[in-house]
Coordinates of C-alpha atoms (C1' of nucleotides) in Angstrom, one line a residue:
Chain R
X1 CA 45.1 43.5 -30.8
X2 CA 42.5 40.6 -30.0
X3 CA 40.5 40.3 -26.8
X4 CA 41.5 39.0 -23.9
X5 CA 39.3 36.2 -23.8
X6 CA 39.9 33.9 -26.2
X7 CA 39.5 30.9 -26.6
X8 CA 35.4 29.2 -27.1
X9 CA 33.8 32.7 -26.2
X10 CA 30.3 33.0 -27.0
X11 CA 29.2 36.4 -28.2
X12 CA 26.7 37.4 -25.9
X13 CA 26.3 40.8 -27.2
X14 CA 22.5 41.7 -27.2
X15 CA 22.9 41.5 -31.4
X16 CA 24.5 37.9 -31.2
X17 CA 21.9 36.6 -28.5
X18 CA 18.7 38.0 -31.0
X19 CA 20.6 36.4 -34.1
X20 CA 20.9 32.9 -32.4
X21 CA 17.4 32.7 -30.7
X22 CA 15.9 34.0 -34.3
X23 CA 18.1 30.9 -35.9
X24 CA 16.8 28.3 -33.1
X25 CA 13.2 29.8 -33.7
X26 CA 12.8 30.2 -37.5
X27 CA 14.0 27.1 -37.9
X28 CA 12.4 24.9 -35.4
X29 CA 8.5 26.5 -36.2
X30 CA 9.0 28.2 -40.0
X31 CA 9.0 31.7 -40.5
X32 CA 4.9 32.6 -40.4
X33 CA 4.6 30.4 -37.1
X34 CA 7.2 32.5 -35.0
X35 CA 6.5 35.5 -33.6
X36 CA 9.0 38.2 -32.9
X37 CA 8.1 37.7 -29.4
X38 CA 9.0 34.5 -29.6
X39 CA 12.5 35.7 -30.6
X40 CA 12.7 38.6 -27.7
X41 CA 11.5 36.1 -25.4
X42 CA 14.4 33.2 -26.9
X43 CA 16.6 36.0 -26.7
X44 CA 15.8 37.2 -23.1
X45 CA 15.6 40.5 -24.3
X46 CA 13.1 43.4 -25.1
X47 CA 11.0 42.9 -28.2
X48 CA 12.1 46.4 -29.1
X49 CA 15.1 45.3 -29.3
X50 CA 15.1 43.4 -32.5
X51 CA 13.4 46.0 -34.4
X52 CA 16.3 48.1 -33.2
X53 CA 19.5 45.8 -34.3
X54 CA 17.4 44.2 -36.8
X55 CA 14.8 46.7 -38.8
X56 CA 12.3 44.0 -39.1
X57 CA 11.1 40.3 -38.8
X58 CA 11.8 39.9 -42.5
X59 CA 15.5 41.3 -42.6
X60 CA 16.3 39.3 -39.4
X61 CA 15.1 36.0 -41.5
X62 CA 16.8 36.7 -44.4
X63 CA 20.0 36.9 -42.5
X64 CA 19.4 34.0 -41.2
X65 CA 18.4 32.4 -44.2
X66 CA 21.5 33.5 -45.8
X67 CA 24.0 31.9 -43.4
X68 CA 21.9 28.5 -43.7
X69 CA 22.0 28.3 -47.3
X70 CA 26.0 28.5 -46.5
X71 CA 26.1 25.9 -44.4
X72 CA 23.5 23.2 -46.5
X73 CA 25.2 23.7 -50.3
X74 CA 28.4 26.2 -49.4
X75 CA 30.4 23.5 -48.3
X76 CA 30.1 21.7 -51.4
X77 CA 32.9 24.1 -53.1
X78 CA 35.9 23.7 -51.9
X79 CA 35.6 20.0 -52.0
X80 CA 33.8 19.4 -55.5
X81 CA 36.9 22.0 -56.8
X82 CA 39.7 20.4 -55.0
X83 CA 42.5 20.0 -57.1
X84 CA 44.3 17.5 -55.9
X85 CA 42.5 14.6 -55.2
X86 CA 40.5 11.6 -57.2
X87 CA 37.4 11.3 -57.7
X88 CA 36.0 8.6 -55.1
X89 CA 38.4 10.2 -52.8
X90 CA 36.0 13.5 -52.8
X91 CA 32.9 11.9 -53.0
X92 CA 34.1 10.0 -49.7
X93 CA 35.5 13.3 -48.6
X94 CA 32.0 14.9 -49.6
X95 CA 29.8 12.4 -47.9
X96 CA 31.9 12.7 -44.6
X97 CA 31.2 15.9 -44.7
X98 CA 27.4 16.3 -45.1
X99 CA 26.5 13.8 -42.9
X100 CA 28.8 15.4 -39.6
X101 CA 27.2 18.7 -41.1
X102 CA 23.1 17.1 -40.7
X103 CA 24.4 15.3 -37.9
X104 CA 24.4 18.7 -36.0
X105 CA 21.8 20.5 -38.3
X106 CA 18.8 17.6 -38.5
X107 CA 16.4 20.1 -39.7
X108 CA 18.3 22.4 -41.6
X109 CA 17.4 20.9 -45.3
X110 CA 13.9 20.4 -44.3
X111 CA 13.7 24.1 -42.9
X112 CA 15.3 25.6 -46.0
X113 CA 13.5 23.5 -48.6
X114 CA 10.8 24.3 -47.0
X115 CA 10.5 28.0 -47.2
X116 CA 12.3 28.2 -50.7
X117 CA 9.5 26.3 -52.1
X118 CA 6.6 28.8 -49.7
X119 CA 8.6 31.5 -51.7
X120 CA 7.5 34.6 -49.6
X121 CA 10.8 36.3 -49.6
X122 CA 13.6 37.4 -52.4
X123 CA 16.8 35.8 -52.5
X124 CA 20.2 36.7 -53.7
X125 CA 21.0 32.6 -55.1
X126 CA 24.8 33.1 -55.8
X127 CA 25.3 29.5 -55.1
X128 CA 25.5 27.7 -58.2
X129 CA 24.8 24.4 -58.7
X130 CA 24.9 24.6 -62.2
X131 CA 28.7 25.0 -61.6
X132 CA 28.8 22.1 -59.8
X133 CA 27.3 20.2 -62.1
X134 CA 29.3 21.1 -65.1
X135 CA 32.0 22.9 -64.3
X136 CA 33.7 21.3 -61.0
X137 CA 36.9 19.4 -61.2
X138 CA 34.5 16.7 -60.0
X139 CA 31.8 17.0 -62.6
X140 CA 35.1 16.6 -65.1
X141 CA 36.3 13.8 -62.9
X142 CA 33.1 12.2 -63.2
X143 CA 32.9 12.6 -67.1
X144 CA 35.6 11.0 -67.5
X145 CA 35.0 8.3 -65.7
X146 CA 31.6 7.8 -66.3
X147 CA 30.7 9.8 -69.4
X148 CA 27.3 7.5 -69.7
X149 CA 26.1 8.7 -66.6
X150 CA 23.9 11.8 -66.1
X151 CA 25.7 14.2 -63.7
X152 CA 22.1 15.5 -62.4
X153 CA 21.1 12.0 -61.1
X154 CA 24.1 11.0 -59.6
X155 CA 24.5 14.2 -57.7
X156 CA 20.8 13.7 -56.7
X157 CA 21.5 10.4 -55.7
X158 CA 24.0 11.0 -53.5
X159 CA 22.6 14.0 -51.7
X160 CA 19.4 12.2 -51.4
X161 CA 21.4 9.2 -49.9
X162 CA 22.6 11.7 -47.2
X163 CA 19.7 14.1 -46.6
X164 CA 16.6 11.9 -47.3
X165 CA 16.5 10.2 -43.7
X166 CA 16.9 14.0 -41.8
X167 CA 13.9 15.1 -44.3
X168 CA 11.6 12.1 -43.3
X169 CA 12.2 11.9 -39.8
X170 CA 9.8 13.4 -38.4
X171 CA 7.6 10.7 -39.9
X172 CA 9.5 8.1 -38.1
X173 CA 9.3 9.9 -35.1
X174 CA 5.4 10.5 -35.5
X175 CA 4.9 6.7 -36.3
X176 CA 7.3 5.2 -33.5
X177 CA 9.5 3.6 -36.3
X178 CA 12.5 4.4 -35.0
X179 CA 13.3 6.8 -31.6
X180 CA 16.0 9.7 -31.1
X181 CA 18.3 7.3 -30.0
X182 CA 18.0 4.5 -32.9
X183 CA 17.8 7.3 -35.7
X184 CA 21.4 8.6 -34.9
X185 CA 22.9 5.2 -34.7
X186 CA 21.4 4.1 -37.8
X187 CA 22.6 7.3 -39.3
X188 CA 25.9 6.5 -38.1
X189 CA 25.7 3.2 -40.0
X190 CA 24.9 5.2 -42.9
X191 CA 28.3 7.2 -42.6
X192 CA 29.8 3.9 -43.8
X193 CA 27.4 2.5 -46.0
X194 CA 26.5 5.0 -48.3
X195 CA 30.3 5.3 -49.4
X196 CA 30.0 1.6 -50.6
X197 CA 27.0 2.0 -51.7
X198 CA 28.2 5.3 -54.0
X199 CA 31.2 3.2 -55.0
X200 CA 29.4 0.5 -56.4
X201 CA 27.4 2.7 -58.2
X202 CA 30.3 4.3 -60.1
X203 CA 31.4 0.9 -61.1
X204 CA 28.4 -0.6 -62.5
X205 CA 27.2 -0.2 -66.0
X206 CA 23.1 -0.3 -66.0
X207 CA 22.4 -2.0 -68.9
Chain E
X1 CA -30.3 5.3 -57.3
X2 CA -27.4 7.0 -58.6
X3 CA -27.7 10.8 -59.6
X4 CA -28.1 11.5 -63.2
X5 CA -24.6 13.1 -64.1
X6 CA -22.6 10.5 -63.1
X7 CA -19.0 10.8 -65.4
X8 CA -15.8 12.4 -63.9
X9 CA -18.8 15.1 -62.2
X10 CA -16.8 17.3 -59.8
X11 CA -18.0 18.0 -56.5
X12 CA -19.6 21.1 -57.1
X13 CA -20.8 22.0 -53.4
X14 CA -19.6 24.6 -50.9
X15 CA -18.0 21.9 -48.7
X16 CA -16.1 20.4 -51.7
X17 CA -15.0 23.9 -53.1
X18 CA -13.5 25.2 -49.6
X19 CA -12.0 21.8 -49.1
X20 CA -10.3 21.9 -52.3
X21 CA -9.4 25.3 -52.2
X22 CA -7.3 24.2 -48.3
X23 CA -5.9 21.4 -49.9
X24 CA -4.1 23.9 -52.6
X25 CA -3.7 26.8 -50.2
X26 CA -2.3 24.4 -47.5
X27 CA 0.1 22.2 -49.4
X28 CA 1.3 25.7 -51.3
X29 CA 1.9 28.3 -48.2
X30 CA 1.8 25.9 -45.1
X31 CA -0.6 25.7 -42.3
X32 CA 0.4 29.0 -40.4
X33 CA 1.3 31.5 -43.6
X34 CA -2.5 30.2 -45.1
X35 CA -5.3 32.5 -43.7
X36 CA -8.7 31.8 -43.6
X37 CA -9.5 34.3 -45.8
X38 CA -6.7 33.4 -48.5
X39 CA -9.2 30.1 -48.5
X40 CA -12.2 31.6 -48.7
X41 CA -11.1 33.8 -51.8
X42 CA -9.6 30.9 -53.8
X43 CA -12.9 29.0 -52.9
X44 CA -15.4 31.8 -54.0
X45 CA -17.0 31.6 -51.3
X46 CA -17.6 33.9 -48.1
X47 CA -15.6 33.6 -45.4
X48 CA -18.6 32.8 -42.7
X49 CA -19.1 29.6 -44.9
X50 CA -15.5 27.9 -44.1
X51 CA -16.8 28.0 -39.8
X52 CA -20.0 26.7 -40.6
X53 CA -18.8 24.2 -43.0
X54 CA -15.8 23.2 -40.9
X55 CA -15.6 24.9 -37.6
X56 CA -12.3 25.7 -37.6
X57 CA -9.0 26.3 -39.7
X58 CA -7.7 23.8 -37.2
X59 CA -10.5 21.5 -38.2
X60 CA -9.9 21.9 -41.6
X61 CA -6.7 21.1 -41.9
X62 CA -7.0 18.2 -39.5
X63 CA -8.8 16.8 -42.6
X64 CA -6.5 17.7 -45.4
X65 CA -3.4 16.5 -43.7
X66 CA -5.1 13.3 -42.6
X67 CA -6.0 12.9 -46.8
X68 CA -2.2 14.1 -47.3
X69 CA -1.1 11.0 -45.2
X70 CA -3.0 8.6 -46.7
X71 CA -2.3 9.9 -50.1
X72 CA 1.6 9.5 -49.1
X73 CA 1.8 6.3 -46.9
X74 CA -1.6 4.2 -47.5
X75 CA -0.7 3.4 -51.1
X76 CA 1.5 1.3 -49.9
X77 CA 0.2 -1.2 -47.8
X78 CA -1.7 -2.6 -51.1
X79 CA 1.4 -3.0 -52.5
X80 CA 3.9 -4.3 -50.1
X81 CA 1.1 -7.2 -48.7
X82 CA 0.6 -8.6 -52.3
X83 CA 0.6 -12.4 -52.4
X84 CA 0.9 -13.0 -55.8
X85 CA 4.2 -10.9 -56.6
X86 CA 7.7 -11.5 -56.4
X87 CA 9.8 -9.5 -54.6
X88 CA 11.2 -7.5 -57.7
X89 CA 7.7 -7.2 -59.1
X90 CA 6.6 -5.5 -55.8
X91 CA 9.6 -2.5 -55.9
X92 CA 9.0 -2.3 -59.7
X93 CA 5.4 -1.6 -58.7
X94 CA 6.0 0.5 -56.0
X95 CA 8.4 2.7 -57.7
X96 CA 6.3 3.4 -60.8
X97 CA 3.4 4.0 -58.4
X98 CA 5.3 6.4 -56.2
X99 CA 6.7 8.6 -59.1
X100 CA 3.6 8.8 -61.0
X101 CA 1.6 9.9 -57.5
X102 CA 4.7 12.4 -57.0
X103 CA 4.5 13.6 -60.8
X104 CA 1.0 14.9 -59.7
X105 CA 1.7 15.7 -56.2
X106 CA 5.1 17.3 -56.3
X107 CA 5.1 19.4 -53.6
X108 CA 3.4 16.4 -51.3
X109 CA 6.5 15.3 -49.3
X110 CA 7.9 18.6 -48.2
X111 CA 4.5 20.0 -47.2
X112 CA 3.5 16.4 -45.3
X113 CA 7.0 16.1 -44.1
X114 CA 7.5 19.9 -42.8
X115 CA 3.8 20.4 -40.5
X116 CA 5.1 17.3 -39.5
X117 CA 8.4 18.6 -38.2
X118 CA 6.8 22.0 -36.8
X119 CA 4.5 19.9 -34.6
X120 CA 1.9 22.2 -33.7
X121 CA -0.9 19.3 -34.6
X122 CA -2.3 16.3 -32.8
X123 CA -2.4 12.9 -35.2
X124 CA -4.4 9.9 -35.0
X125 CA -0.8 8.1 -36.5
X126 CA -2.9 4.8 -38.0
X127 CA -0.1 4.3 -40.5
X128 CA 2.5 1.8 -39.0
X129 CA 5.6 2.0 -41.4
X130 CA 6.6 -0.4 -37.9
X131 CA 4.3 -3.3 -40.0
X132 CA 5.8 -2.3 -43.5
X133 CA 9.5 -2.6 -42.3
X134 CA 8.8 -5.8 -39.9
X135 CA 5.4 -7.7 -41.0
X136 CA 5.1 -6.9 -44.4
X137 CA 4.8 -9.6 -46.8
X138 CA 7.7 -7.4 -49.3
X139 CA 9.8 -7.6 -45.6
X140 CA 9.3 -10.9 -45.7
X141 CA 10.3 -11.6 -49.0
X142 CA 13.4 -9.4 -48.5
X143 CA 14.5 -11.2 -45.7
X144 CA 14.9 -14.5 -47.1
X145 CA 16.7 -13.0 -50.3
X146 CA 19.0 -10.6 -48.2
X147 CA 18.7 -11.2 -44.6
X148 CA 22.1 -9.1 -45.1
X149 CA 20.9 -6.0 -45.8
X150 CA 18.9 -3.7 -42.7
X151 CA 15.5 -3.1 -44.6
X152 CA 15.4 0.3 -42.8
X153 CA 18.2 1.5 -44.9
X154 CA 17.0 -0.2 -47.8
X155 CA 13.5 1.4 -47.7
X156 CA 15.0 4.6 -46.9
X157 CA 17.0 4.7 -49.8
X158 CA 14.4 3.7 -52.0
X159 CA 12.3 6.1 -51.2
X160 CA 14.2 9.0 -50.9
X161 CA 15.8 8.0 -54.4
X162 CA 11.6 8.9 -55.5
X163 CA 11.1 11.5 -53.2
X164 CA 14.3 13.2 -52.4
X165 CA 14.4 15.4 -55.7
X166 CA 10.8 16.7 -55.8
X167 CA 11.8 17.8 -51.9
X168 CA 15.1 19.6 -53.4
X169 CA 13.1 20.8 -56.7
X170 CA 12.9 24.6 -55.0
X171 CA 16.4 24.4 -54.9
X172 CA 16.8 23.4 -58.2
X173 CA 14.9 26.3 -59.4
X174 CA 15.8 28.9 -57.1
X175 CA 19.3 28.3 -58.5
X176 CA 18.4 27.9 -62.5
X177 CA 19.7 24.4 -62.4
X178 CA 16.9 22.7 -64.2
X179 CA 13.8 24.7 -65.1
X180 CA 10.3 23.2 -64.8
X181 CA 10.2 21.4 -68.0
X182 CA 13.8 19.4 -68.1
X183 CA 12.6 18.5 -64.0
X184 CA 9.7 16.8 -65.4
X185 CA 11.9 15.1 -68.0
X186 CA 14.7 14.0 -65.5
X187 CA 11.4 12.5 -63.6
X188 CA 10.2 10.5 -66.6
X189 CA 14.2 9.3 -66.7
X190 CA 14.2 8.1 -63.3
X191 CA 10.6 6.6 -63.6
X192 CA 13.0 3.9 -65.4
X193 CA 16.4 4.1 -63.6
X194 CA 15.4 3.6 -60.1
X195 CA 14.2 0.3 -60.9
X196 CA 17.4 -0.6 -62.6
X197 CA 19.6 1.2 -59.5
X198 CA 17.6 -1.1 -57.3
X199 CA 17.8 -3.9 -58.6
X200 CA 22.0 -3.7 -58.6
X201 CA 21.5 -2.7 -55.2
X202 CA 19.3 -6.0 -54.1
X203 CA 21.9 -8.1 -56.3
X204 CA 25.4 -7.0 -54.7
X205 CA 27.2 -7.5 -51.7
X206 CA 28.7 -4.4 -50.2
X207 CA 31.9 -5.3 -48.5
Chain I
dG1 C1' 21.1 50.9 -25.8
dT2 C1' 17.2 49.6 -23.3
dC3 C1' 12.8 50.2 -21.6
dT4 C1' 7.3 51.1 -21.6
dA5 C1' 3.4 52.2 -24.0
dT6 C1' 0.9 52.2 -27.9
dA7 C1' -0.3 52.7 -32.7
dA8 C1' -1.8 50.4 -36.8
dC9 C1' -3.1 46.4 -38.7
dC10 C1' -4.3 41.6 -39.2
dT11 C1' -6.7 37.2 -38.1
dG12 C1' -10.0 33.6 -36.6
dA13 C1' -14.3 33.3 -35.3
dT14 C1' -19.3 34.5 -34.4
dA15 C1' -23.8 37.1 -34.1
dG16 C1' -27.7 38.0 -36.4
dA17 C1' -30.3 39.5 -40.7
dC18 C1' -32.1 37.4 -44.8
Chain H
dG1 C1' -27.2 28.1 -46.4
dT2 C1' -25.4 32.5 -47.2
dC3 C1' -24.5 37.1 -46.4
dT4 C1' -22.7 41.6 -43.7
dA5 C1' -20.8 43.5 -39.8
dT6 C1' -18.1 43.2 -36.1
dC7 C1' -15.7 41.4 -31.9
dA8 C1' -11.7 40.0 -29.3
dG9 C1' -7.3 39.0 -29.4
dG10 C1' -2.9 38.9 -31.5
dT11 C1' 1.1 40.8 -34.3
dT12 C1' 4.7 43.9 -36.2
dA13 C1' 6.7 48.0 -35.6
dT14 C1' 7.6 52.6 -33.6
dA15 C1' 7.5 56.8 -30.6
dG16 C1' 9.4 58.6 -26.8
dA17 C1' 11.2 58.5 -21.9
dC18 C1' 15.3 57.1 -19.4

DNA sequence: GTCTATAACCTGATAGAC
DNA sequence: GTCTATCAGGTTATAGAC
């Protein structure tokens, strides 16, 4: 029952090729700087062609949209909820993760804060953070642990640790602080540090 | 010499009223979503008046991004080249200046950071965060206490501890996590906790 | 499904009267 | 300095042939 090629294969229906030149597009320039001819041309396809698998500029970004709010806060779930490991074992776990994830995706939180806060289209926000917060096997974890500390912060902390430096560089770029090259070493660095660094947070009391 | 209403007088002027009326248009919807005429509108003004006042939209924003940077990145040049402070007297001072500017300029970072990332402008790039990180009297001061510790990571972290949740905040309320008036209130908490994180931070040796 | 042609509208900018 | 009117070009979307 499955195709005959297998294994790697790129979709290169015309449907796939619009949807992956409207993610490189949207989220390199923004939603109001890209054209839809910016897409076609991306694409290497007819600009009639989008309005024809995709209705319109705006249901083609919110399908987009959707799959990269999946990718920046839907892997949180399964690790935050994982019942069978401790506490600085999924924040480890959880760190590892995000920073592979923005590894590959540098601009993906600056892109998606970015138009949630312009706040030109309607979303469906079934992600809940809330639950994260207060009603994870992690938040509980954390409570326990740590009942003193406020579960906001320290989730902000950590997600700050990780995503700050993809947010801001642009700004290192623009000044010559750091190049391409030294950015993702030093990230690398940070793929070990910022466990520490997290570890030693749980463990001091800030008087 | 001096003209007769002198106290807290705003600018009253067509120039000052279209520039104020980009700065909040700008900084809300982005260069590209922000039309001219949005501008003129929210100035009161007619449309005509923004080209003979400022050429361009181009021009104008050259001048409201370049006041963006400075409001962002020259505070702190006084700050980290002070003689007569310590080198925990200088972050304290930095933080509580950072999150009081941010308090009133919340949606500062992610605009600066984002027109930064889409690229479509030329900057004059004055600002060297190279002489904050290397040449700076607080780099200095760091250095002797922890020549350990890479100051890029440390200014990094510092500032995106500041910065990193007013960036997120359209996450926050997209998702009902924390309405407007408990993020304001998490603020003021931090206001006092990023100090105290800090200073654990400058005080411990990660193994 | 894919193309060409074009409609319908929007946007930045300017000419010219006052 | 400020206004009205308008131009020239760009943008999304669709009609209709193949």
């Amino acid at each position: 029952m499955r195709k005959e090629k297998e294994e790697v294969e790129v979709d290169s229906s015309t449907e796939a090729k619009i949807k992956e030149a409207a993610r490189k597009m949207f989220t390199q320039k923004g939603y109001s700087a890209t054209r839809t001819r910016d897409i076609a041309e991306e694409a290497g396809i007819n600009l009639s062609l989008l309005n024809y698998y995709f209705r319109s500029k705006e249901r083609l970004f919110q399908i987009v949209m959707n799959e990269k709010l999946e990718l920046l806060f839907g892997i949180l779930e399964p690790v935050v909820n994982d019942g069978g490991t401790s506490l600085e074992h999924k924040l480890e776990h959880l760190i590892q993760l995000y920073m592979n994830m923005l590894s590959e995706n540098p601009t993906l939180p600056i892109f998606v804060m970015n138009e949630l806060k312009n706040n030109q289209h309607p979303f469906e926000h079934k992600l809940s953070l809330k639950d994260f917060l207060h009603n994870s096997i992690l938040a509980k974890q954390l409570n326990e642990k740590r009942p003193d500390l406020n579960p906001f912060h320290f989730l902000v902390n950590i997600l700050g640790l990780c995503i700050f430096p993809y947010i801001a560089q642009p700004i290192f770029s623009a000044t010559c602080l750091v190049n391409d090259m030294e950015f993702q070493q030093l990230m690398e660095e940070r793929k070990k540090l910022i466990p520490k660094w997290t570890h030693t947070f749980l463990n001091t009391v800030f008087t």
